[in-house]
Coordinates of C-alpha atoms in Angstrom, one line a residue:
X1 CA -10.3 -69.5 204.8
X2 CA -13.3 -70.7 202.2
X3 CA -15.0 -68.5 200.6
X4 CA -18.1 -68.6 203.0
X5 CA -15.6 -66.6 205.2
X6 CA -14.7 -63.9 202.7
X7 CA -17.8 -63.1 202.0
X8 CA -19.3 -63.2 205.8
X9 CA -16.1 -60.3 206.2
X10 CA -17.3 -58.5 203.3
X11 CA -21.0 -58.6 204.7
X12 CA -19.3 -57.0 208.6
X13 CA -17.6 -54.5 206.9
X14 CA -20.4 -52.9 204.8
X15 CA -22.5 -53.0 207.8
X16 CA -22.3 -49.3 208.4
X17 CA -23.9 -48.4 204.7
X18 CA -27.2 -50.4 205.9
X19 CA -27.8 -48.9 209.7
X20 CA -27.8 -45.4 208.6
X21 CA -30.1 -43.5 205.7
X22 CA -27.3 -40.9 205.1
X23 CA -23.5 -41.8 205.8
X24 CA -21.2 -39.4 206.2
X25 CA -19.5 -38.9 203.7
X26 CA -18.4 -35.4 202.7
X27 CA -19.3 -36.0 198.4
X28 CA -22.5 -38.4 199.3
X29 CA -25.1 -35.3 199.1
X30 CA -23.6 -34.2 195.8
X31 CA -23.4 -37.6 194.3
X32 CA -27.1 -38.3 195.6
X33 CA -28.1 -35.0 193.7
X34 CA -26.6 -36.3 190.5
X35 CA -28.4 -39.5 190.4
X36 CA -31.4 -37.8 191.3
X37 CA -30.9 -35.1 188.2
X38 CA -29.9 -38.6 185.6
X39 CA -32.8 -40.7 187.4
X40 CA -35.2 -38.2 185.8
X41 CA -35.5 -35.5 188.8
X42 CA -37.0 -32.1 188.0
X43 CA -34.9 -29.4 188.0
X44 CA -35.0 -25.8 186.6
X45 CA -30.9 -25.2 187.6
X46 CA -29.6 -28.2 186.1
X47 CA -29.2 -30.5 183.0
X48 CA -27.9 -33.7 182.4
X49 CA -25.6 -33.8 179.3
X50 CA -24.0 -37.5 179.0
X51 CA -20.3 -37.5 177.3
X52 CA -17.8 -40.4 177.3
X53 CA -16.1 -39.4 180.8
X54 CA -14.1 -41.9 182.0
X55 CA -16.0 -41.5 185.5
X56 CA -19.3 -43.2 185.1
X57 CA -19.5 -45.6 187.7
X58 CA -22.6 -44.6 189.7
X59 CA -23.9 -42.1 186.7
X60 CA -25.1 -45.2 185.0
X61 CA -25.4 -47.8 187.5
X62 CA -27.5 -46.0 190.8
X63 CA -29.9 -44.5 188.4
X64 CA -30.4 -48.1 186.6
X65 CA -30.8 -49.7 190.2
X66 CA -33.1 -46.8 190.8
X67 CA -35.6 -47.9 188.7
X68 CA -35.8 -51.0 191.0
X69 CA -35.3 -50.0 194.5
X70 CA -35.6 -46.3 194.8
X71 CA -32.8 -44.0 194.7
X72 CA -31.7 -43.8 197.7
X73 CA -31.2 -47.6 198.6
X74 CA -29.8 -48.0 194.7
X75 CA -27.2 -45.6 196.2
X76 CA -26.4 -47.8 199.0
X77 CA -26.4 -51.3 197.1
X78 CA -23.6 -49.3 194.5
X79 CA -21.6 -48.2 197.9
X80 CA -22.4 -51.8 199.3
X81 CA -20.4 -52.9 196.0
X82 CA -18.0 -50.5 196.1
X83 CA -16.9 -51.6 199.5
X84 CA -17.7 -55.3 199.7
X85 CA -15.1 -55.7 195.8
X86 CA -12.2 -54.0 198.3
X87 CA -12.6 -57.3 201.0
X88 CA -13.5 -59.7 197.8
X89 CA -10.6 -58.5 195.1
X90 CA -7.7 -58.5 197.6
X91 CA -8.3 -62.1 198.6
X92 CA -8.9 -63.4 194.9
X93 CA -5.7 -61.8 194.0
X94 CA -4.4 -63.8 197.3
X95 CA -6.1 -66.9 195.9
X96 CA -4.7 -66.4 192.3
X97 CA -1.4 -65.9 193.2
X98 CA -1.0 -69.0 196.2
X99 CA -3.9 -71.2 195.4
X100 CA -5.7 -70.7 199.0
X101 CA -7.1 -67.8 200.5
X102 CA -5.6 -66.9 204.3
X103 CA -4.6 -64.4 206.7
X104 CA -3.0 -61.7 204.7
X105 CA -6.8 -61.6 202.7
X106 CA -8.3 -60.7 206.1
X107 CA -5.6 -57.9 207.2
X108 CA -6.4 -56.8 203.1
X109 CA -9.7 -55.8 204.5
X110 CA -8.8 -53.2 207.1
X111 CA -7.4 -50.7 204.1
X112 CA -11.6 -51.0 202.7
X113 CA -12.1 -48.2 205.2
X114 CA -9.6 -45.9 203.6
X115 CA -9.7 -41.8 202.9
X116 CA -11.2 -42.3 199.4
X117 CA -14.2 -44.6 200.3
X118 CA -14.9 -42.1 203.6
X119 CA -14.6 -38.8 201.8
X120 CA -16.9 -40.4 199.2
X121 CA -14.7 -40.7 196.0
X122 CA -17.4 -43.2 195.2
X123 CA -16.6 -44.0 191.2
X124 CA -13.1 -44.5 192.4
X125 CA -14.0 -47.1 195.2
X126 CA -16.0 -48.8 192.6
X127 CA -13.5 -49.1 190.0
X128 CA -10.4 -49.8 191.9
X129 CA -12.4 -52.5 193.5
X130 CA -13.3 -53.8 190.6
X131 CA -9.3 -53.4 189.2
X132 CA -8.5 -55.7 191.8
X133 CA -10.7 -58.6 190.8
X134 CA -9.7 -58.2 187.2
X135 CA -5.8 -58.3 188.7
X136 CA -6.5 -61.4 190.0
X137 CA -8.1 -63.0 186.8
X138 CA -4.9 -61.6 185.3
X139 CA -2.8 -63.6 187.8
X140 CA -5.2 -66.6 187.5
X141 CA -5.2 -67.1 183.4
X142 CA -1.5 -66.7 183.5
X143 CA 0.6 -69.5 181.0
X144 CA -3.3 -70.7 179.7
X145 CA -5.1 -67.1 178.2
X146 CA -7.0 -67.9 174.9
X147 CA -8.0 -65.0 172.9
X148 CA -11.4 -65.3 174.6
X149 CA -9.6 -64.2 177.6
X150 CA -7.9 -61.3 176.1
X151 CA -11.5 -60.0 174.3
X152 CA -12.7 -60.4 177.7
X153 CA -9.9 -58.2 179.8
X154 CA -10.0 -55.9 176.9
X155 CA -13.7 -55.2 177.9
X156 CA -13.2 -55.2 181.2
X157 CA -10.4 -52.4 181.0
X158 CA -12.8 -50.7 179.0
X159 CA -15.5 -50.5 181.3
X160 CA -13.0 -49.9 184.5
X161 CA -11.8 -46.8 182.1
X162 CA -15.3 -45.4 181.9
X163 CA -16.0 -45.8 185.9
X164 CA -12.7 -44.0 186.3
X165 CA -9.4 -43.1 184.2
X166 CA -7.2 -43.6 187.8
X167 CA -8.5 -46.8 188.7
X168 CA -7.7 -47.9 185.5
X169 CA -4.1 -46.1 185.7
X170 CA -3.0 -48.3 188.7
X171 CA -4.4 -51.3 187.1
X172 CA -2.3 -50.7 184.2
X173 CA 0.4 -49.9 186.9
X174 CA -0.1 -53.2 188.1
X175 CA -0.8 -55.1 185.3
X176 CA 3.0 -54.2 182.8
X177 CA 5.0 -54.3 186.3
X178 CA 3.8 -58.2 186.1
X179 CA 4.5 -58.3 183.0
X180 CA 7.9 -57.1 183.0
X181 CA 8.8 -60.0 185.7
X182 CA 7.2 -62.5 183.4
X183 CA 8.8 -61.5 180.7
X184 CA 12.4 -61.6 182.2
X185 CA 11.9 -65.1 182.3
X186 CA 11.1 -65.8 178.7
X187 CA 14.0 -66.2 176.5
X188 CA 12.6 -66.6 172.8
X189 CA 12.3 -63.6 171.2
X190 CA 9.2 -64.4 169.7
X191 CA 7.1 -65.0 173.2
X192 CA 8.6 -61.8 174.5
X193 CA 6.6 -60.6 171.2
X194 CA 3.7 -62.3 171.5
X195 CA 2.7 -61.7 175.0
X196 CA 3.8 -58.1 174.8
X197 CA 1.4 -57.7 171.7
X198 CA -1.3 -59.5 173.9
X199 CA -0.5 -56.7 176.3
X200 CA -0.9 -54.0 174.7
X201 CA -4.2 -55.0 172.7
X202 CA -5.9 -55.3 175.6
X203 CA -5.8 -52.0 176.5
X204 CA -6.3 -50.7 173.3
X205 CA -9.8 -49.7 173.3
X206 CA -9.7 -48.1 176.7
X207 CA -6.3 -45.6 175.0
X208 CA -8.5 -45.2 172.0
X209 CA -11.5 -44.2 174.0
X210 CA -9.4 -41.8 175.7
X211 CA -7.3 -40.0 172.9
X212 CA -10.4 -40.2 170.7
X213 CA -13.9 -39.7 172.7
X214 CA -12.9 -37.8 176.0
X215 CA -13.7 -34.3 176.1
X216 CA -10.4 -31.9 176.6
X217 CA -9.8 -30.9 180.0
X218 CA -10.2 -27.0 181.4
X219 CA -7.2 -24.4 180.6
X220 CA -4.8 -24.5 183.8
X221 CA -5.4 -28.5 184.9
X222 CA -1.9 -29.0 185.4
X223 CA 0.0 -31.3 188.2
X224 CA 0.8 -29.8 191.5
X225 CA 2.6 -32.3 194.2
X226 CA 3.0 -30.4 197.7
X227 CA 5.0 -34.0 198.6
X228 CA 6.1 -32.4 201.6
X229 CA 2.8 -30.8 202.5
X230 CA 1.1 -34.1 201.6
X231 CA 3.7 -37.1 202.9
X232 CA 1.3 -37.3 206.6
X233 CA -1.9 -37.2 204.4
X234 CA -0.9 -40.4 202.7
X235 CA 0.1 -42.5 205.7
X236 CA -3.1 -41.4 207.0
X237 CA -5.3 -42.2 203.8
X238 CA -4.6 -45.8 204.2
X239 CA -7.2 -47.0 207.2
X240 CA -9.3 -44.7 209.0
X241 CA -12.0 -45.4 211.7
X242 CA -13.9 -42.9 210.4
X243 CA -13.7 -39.7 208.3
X244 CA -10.6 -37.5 208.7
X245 CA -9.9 -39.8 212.1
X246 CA -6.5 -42.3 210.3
X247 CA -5.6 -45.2 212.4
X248 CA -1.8 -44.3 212.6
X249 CA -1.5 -47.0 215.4
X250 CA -3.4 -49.6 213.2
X251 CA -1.4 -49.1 210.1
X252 CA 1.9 -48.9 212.5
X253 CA 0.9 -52.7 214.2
X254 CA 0.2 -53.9 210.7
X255 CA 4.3 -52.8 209.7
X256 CA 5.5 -54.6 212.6
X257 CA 3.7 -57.8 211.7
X258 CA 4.8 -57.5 208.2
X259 CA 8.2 -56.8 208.8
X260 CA 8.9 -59.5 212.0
X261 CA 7.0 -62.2 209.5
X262 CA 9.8 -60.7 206.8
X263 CA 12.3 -60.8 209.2
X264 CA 11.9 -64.1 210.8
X265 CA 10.6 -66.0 207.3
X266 CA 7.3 -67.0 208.6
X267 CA 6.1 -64.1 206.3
X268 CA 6.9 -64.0 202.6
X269 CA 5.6 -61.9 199.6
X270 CA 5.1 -63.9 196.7
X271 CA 8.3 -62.7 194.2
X272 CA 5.7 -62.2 191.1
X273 CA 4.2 -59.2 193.2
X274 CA 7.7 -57.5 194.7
X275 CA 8.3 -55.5 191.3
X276 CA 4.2 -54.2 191.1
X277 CA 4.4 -53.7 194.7
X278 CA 8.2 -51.9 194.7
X279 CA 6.5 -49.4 191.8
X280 CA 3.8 -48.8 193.1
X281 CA 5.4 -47.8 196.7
X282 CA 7.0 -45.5 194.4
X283 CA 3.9 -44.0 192.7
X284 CA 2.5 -43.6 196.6
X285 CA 5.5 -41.3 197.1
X286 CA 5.7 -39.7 194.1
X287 CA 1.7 -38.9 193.6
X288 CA 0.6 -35.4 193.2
X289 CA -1.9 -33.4 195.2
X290 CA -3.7 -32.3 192.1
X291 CA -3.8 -33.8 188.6
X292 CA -6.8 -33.2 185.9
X293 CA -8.5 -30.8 187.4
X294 CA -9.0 -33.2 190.4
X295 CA -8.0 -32.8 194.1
X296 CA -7.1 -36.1 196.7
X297 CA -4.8 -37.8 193.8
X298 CA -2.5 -38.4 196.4
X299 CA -4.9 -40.3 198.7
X300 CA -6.0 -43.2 196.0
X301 CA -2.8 -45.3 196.4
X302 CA -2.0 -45.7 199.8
X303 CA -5.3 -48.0 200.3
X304 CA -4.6 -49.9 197.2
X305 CA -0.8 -50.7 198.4
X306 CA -1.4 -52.0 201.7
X307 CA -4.3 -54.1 200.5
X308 CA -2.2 -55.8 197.7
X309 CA 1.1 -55.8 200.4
X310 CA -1.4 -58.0 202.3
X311 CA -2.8 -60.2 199.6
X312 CA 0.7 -60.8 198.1
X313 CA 1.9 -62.1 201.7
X314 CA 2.1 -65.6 202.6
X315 CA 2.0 -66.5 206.3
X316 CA 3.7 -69.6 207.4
X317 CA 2.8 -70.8 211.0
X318 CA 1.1 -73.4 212.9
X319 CA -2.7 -73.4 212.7
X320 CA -3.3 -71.8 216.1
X321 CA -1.2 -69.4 215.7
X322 CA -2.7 -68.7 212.3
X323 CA -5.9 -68.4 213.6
X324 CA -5.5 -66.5 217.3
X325 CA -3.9 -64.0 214.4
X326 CA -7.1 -64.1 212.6
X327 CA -9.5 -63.7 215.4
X328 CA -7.4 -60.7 216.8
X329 CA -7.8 -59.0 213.1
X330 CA -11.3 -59.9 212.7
X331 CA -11.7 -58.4 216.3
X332 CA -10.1 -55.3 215.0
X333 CA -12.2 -55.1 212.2
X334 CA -15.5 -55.2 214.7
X335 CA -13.8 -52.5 216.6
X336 CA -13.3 -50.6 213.5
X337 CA -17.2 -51.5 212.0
X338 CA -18.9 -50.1 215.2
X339 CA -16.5 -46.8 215.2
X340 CA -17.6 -46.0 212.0
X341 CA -21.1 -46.3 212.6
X342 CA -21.2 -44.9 215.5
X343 CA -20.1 -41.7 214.2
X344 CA -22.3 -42.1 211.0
X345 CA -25.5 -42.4 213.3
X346 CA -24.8 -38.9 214.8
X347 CA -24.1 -37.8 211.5
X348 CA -27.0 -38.9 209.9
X349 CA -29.4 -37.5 212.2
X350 CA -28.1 -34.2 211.8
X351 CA -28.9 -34.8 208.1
X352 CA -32.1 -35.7 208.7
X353 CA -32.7 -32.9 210.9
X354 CA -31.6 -30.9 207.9
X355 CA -33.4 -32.4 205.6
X356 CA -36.7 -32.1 207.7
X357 CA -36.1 -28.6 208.2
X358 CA -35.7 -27.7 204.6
X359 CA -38.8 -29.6 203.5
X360 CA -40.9 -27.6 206.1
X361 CA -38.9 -24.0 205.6
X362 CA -37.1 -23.8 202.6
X363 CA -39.7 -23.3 199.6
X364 CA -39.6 -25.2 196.0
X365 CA -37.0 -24.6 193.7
X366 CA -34.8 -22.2 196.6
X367 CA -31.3 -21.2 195.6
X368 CA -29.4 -21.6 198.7
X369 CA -26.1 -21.8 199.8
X370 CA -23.8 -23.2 202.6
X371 CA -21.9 -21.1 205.1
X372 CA -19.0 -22.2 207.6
X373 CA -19.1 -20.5 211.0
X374 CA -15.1 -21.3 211.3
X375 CA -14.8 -20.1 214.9
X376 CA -17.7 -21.8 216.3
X377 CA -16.5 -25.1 214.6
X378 CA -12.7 -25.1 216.1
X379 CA -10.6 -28.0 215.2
X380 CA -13.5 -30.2 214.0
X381 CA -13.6 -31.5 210.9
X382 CA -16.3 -29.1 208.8
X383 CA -16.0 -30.9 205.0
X384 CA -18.5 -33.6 205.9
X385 CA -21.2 -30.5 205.3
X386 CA -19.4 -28.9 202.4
X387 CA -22.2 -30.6 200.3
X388 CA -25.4 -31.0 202.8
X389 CA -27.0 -28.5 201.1
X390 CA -27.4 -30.7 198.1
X391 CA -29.8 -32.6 199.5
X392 CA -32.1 -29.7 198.8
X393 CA -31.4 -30.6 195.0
X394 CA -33.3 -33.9 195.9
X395 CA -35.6 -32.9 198.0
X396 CA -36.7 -29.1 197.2
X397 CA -35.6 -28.9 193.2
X398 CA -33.5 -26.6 194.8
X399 CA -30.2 -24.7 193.9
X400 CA -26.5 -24.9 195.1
X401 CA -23.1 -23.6 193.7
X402 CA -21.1 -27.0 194.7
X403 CA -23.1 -29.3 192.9
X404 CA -20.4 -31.7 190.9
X405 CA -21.0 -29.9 187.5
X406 CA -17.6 -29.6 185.9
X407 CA -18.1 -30.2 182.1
X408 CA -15.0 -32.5 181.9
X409 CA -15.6 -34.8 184.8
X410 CA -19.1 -34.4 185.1
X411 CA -22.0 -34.8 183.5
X412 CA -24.4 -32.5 184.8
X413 CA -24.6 -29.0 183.9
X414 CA -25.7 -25.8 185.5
X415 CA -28.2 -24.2 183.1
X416 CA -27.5 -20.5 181.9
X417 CA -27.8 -17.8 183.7
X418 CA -26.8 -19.7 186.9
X419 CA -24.1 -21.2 185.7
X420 CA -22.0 -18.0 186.4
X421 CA -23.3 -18.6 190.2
X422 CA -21.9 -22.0 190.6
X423 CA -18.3 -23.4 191.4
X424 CA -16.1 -24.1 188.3
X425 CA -13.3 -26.2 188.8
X426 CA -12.6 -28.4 192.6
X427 CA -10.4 -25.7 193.5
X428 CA -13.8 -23.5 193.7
X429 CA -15.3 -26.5 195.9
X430 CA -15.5 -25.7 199.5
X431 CA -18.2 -23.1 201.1
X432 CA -17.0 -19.4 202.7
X433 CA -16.8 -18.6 206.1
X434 CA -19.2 -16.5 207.7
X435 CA -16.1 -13.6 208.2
X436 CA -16.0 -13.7 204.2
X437 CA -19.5 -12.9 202.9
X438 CA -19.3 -9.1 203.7
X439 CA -16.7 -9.0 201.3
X440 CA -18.2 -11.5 198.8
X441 CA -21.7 -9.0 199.0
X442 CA -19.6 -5.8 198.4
X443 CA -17.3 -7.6 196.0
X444 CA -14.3 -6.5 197.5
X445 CA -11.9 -9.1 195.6
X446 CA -8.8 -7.5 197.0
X447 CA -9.6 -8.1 200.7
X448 CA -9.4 -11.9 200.3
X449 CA -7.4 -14.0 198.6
X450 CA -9.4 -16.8 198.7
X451 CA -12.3 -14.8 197.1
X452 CA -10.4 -14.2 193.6
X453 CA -9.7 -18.1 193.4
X454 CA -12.1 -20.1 195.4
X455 CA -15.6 -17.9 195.7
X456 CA -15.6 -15.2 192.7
X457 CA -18.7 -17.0 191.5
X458 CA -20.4 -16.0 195.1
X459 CA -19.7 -11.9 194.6
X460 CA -22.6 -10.1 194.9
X461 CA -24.2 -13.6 196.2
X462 CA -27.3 -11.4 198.1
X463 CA -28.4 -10.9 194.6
X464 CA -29.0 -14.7 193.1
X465 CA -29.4 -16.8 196.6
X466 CA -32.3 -16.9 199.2
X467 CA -31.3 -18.9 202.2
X468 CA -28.2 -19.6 203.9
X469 CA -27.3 -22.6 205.8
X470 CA -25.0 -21.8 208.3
X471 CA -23.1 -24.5 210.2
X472 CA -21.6 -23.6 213.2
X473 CA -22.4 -27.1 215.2
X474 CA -22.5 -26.2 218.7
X475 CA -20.0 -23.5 219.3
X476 CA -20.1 -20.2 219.9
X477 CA -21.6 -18.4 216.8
X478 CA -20.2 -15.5 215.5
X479 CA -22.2 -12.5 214.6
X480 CA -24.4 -12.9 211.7
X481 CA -24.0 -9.9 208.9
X482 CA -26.7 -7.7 207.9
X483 CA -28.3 -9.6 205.1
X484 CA -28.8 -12.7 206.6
X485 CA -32.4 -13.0 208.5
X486 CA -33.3 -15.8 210.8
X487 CA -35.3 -18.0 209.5
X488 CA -35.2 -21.4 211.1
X489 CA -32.8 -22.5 213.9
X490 CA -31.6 -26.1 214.0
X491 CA -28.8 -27.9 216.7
X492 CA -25.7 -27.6 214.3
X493 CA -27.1 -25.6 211.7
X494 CA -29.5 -22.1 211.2
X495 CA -31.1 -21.0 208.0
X496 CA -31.2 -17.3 207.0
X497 CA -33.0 -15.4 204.7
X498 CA -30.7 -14.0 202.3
X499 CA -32.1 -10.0 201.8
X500 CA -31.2 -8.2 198.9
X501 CA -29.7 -4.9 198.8
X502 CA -29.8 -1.8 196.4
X503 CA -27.0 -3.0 194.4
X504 CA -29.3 -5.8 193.0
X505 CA -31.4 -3.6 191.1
X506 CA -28.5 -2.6 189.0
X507 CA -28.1 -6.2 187.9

C-alpha cells in the first residue's frame, strides 16, 4: 500500500470527529472547559496555574490552535491528530521494520477506535500516537544514528513526556526491549557500551524533568490492580464501535487470522518485535486499575499491543488474496466509521439540546451540578454525561465540582472558597445518584459509603449550588427530593432549582 492509501484510511477513520460538533466522549466537556479557562475564558471559579506536568498535550496545543480556528474546531483538529498518528504510526513502524507498508498496517487501524480514545483520554491518544511514529524512526535509524539523531529522539521523548508520563512509559517499554535483542547480537564489549550509553542519554532529559520539575503527587496515590475484576475490561479496551460497546467478535476474528497466518507460515512477526511485543503482553496483564492518582491504567495497553501485533506482522500470499483481505478489513472499518457516528449524532444532539437550554435558563456564572437518576437509566451506559455539565464552564462562566482540577495532573485550579466544593482526586469523579442527595443535604456520612469517599465535597451541597441537572434519559424518573424545583424540562435531562434550607444560614 503507498502512502496515498494510509493517509486516505486515516482521513475514513477520523470522519466521525468532523460530522458532529460534540462527540461523545465522557472527558470531552471537561477537557473543552480547560482550554476554554487556558485560551483566556472568564471565570470567577477557576484559575489557570501552569506547572511542568507531564500531561500537556492539548493544554498547550488547542488553546495555540485556538487562536486560529476557534476553540471548538482547535479541539477537533488536536482529536483529528490524535486519532489520524494511531492509523499513520503503526504503518511507519510496519514500513521501518519490512521496507513496505501492507495488510497488517490496515488491520493496525481497527485498534484507533480503542477505550482510551472513546472515553476521551485525549493527552494519551496524542502521545501514544505520537510514541509510535518516534518507534518507527527508532527502527528506521537503526546501524546509521549520528548524534544528530540521538539530540533529536532526546527531544522528542522530552516532548512525549510532557503530553503524558504513560505514553512515554510504553515507549520506553518498547524502545530497551529492542534494545535488549540488538544487543544480544553484539559481541564487543565496547558497542554493547556505546549503544547502551546512546540509550540511556536519550532519555535523560525526560528522567531529569521528572525527578527534578514534576510536582509531588497527593498522599494515598498508590497502585491498586483488581486483575481479576479488570481481565474482561482489557479484552474489551482494545476496539470498540463505540463507547463502552467492545467488539469482542472483531478482536476474536482478528486472533484467528493471526494465529492461522502463524500457524500455516503465511503470517510472520518480524523477530526484532517478538521480545517488545512478548513484554508488553506481559505489562497488558499485569497493569493496574489505578496508578498516580489516575483511573483506566489498565485500558492504555491493550490498543497499543494489538496495533503493534499488526504492524510487526508480515503477510505472505498471493496478491488477490492479499487484497480481497484488505477490502474485507477496509469494509470493516466503514462498518465500524458509520457505528460510531451514528451513535455520536444522537449524542450530540442531546448536547446541544443541553447546551441551548442552559444558555436560555441557567444564568451567568451558575454553580450547578450533575445528578444520575440510576433507575430511570437501567443498564445504559450514564458516564458519557458525568461531565456535560461542563459545558456550562464554556458557555455560562459557570461552576461544576468535576472539572479536571487536580493540582498534580492538572493545571487548572478551583479558586478558594470553592475549592472545598469541588472533587479532589479521580476517585471523587463521578456525579451522585438522585437516591443520595438527601443524605448529602443532611450530611449523613454514615448512611452511604460512597458519600465519605466519592461525594464528601457535595455535603450540605443545597447551600453552594443553584441548579441541578438531572439525567434520567427516557426512563421512569424517580421522585425528585424536596429542594430541587423544576425549572426547565429537557428529553433526557431536567434542570432544578437547587433551594436552600435553614441550615445554610449557619454557614
Amino acid at each position: 500500500m503507498r502512502g496515498w492509501g494510509i493517509a486516505l484510511l486515516a482521513a475514513l477513520i477520523v470522519l466521525p470527529l468532523w460530522l458532529v460538533r460534540q462527540p461523545a466522549m465522557p472527558d470531552y466537556p471537561a477537557h473543552l472547559a480547560t482550554y476554554h479557562l487556558i485560551a483566556g475564558g472568564a471565570s470567577a471559579f477557576y484559575r489557570v496555574a501552569w506547572a511542568f506536568l507531564p500531561n500537556l498535550a492539548g493544554e498547550v496545543l488547542v488553546p495555540v490552535l485556538a487562536k486560529l480556528f476557534g476553540l471548538e474546531p482547535a479541539a477537533r483538529l488536536f482529536m483529528t491528530a490524535a486519532l489520524a498518528l494511531w492509523v499513520i504510526g503503526p504503518a511507519l513502524i510496519q514500513h521501518a521494520l519490512t521496507g513496505r507498508v501492507g495488510l497488517g498496517a490496515v488491520l493496525a487501524a481497527f485498534f484507533a477506535y480503542n477505550a482510551d480514545f472513546l472515553w476521551g483520554f485525549l493527552n494519551y491518544q496524542f502521545a501514544m500516537g505520537a510514541a509510535f511514529v518516534v518507534f518507527a524512526a527508532w527502527v528506521a535509524t537503526d546501524g546509521r544514528r549520528t548524534a544528530l539523531h540521538l539530540i533529536g529522539f532526546a527531544a522528542a521523548l522530552l516532548a512525549i513526556y510532557f503530553c503524558h508520563l504513560f505514553a512515554l512509559a510504553a515507549l520506553g517499554l518498547l524502545m530497551a526491549a529492542y534494545e535488549a535483542d540488538r544487543l544480544r547480537q553484539l559481541t564487543s564489549r565496547r558497542e554493547r557500551g556505546l549503544r547502551l550509553a546512546a540509550f540511556a542519554s536519550i532519555f535523560a532529559p525526560a528522567a531529569l524533568s521528572f525527578l527534578l520539575l514534576k510536582p509531588p503527587g497527593q498522599p494515598g496515590n498508590g497502585l491498586a490492580f483488581n486483575l481479576a475484576d479488570t481481565a474482561l475490561d482489557k479484552l474489551g479496551a482494545a476496539v470498540e464501535q463505540s463507547f463502552d460497546n467492545p467488539s469482542y467478535v472483531l478482536v476474536a476474528l482478528l486472533a484467528v487470522l493471526l494465529l492461522a497466518g502463524l500457524r500455516y507460515r503465511f503470517a510472520a512477526i518480524d523477530r526484532r518485535m517478538r521480545l517488545p511485543l512478548a513484554l508488553l503482553t506481559l505489562a497488558v496483564l499485569f497493569m493496574p486499575e489505578w496508578a498516580m492518582g489516575g483511573w483506566g491504567v489498565h485500558l492504555r495497553l491493550p490498543a497499543v499491543l494489538g496495533a503493534l501485533i499488526f504492524a510487526s506482522c508480515e503477510f505472505r500470499l498471493e496478491a488477490r488474496a492479499l487484497q480481497a483481505l484488505a477490502a474485507a478489513a477496509i469494509a470493516v472499518l466503514a462498518y465500524n466509521i458509520v457505528a460510531l457516528t451514528q451513535d455520536w449524532i444522537v449524542r450530540d444532539r442531546q448536547f446541544s439540546e443541553f447546551r441551548t437550554a442552559i444558555a436560555a435558563h441557567v444564568p451567568q456564572g451558575t454553580p450547578l451540578m450533575t445528578v444520575l437518576d440510576g433507575d430511570a437509566i437501567g443498564f445504559r451506559s450514564d458516564q458519557p454525561y458525568w461531565h456535560m455539565a461542563e459545558f456550562a464552564v464554556v458557555d455560562r462562566g459557570g461552576f461544576t465540582p468535576l472539572l479536571f482540577a487536580t493540582p498534580d495532573q492538572h493545571v487548572i485550579r478551583v479558586r478558594p472558597p470553592w475549592s472545598s466544593f469541588a472533587a479532589a482526586s479521580a476517585e471523587q469523579g463521578s456525579p451522585p445518584d438522585i437516591d443520595e442527595l438527601d443524605d448529602l443535604a443532611h450530611r449523613r456520612a454514615d448512611e452511604d459509603e460512597d458519600i465519605q469517599k466519592v461525594f464528601p465535597y457535595l455535603m450540605g451541597f443545597q447551600c453552594v449550588y443553584r441548579v441541578a441537572v438531572v439525567v434520567h434519559l427516557n426512563g421512569p424518573r424517580a421522585t425528585v427530593p424536596a429542594m430541587l424545583r423544576l425549572r426547565w424540562r429537557g428529553s433526557f435531562f431536567t434542570l432544578y432549582d437547587i433551594v436552600p434550607d435553614a441550615s445554610c444560614k449557619k454557614r
